[in-house]
PDB file of C-alpha atoms in Angstrom:
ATOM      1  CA  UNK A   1       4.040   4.420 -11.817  1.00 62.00           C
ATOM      2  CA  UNK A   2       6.719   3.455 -14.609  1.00 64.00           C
ATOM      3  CA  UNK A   3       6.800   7.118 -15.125  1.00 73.00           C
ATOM      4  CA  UNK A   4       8.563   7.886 -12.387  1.00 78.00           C
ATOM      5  CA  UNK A   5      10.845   5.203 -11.782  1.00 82.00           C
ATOM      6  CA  UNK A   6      14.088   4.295 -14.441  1.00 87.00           C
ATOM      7  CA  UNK A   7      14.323   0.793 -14.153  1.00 88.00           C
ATOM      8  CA  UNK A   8      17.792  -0.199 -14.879  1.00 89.00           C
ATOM      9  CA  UNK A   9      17.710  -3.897 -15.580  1.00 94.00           C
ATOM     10  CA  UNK A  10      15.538  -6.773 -16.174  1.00 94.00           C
ATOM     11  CA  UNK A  11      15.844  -8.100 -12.127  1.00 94.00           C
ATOM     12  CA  UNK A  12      14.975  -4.449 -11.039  1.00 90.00           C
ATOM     13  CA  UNK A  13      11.654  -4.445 -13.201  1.00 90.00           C
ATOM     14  CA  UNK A  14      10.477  -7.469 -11.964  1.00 93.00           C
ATOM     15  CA  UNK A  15      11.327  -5.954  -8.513  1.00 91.00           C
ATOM     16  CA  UNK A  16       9.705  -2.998  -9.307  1.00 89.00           C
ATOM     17  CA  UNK A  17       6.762  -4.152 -10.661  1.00 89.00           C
ATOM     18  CA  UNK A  18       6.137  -7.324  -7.676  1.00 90.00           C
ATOM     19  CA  UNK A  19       6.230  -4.555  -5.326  1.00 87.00           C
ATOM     20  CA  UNK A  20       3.734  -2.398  -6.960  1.00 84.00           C
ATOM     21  CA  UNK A  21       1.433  -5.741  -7.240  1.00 85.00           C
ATOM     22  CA  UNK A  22       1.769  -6.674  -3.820  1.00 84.00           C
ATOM     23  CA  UNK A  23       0.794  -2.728  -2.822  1.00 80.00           C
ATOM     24  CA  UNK A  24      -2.323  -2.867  -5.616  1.00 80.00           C
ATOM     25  CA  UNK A  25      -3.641  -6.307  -4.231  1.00 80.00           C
ATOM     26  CA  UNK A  26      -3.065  -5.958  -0.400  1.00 77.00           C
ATOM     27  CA  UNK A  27      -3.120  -2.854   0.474  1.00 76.00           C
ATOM     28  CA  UNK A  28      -4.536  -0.075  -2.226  1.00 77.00           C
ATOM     29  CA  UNK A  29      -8.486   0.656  -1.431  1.00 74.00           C
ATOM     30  CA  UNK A  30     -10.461   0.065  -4.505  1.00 71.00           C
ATOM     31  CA  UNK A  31     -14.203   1.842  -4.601  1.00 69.00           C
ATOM     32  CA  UNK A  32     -15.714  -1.422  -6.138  1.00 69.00           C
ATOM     33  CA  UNK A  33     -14.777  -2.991  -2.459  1.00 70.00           C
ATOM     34  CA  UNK A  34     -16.118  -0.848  -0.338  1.00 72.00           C
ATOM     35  CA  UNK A  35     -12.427   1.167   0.239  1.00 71.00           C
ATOM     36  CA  UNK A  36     -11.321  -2.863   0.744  1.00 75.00           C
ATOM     37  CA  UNK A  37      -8.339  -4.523  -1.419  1.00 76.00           C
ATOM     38  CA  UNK A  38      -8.811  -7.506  -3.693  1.00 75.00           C
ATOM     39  CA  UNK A  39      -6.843  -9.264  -1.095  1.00 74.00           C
ATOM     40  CA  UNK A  40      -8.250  -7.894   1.959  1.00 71.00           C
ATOM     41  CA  UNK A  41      -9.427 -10.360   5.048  1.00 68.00           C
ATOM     42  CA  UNK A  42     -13.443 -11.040   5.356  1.00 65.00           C
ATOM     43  CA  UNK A  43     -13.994  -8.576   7.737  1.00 62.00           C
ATOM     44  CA  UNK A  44     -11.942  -5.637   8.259  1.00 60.00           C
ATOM     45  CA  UNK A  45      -9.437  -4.729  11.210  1.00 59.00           C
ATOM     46  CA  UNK A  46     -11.390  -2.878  13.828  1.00 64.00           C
ATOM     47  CA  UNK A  47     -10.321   1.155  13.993  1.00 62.00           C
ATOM     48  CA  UNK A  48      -8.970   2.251  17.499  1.00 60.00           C
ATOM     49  CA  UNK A  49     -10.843   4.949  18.495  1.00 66.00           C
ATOM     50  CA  UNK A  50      -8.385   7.036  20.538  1.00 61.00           C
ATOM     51  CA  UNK A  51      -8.095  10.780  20.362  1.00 64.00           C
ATOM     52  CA  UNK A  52      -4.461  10.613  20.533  1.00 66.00           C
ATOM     53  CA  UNK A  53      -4.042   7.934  17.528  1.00 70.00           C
ATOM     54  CA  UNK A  54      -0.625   7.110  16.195  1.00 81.00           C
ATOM     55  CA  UNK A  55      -0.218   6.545  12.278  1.00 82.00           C
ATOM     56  CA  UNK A  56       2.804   4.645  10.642  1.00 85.00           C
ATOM     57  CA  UNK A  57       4.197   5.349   7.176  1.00 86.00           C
ATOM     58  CA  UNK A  58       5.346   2.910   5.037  1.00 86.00           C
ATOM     59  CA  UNK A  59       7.474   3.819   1.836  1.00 88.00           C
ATOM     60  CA  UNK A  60       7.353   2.216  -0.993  1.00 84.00           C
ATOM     61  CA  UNK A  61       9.526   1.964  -4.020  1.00 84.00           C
ATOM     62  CA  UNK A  62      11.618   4.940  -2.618  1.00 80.00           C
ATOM     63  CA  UNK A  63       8.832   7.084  -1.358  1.00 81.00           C
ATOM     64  CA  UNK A  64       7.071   7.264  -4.685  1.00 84.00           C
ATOM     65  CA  UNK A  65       4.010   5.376  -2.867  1.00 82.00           C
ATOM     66  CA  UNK A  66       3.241   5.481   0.700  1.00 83.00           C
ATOM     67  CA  UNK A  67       1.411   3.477   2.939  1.00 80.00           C
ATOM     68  CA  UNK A  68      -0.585   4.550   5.774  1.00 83.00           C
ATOM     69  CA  UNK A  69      -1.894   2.111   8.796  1.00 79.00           C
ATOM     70  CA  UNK A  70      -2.557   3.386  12.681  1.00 74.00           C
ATOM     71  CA  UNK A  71      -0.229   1.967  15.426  1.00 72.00           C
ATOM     72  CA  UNK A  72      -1.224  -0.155  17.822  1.00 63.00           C
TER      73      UNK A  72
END
């Protein structure tokens, strides 16, 4: 992710990188979970089944990661 971002100061770093951790623990699906993340509830949200179902976008650290979650 560093990669792709030029951090410019110490305070944007540790911006940088507490919003990557936040996406990596509560959000990102990791195969060793069962597509769950390390900080995911006990049993997962329930999927709306709808045929016309709406999905949000989140974007993260100015669109280099995105976020995906249906709406309600």
């Amino acid at each position: 992710m560093l990669d792709h971002i030029l951090i410019m100061n110490a305070t944007h770093a540790h911006r940088v990188l507490a919003e990557d951790q936040q996406h990596y623990n509560q959000h990102r699906p990791h195969q060793a979970r069962d597509q769950q993340p390390p900080e995911a509830p006990a049993q997962p949200p329930k999927l709306l089944r709808h045929s016309h179902t709406h999905v949000l976008r989140k974007r993260l650290l100015g669109g280099l990661i995105n976020e995906y979650r249906q709406a309600a």
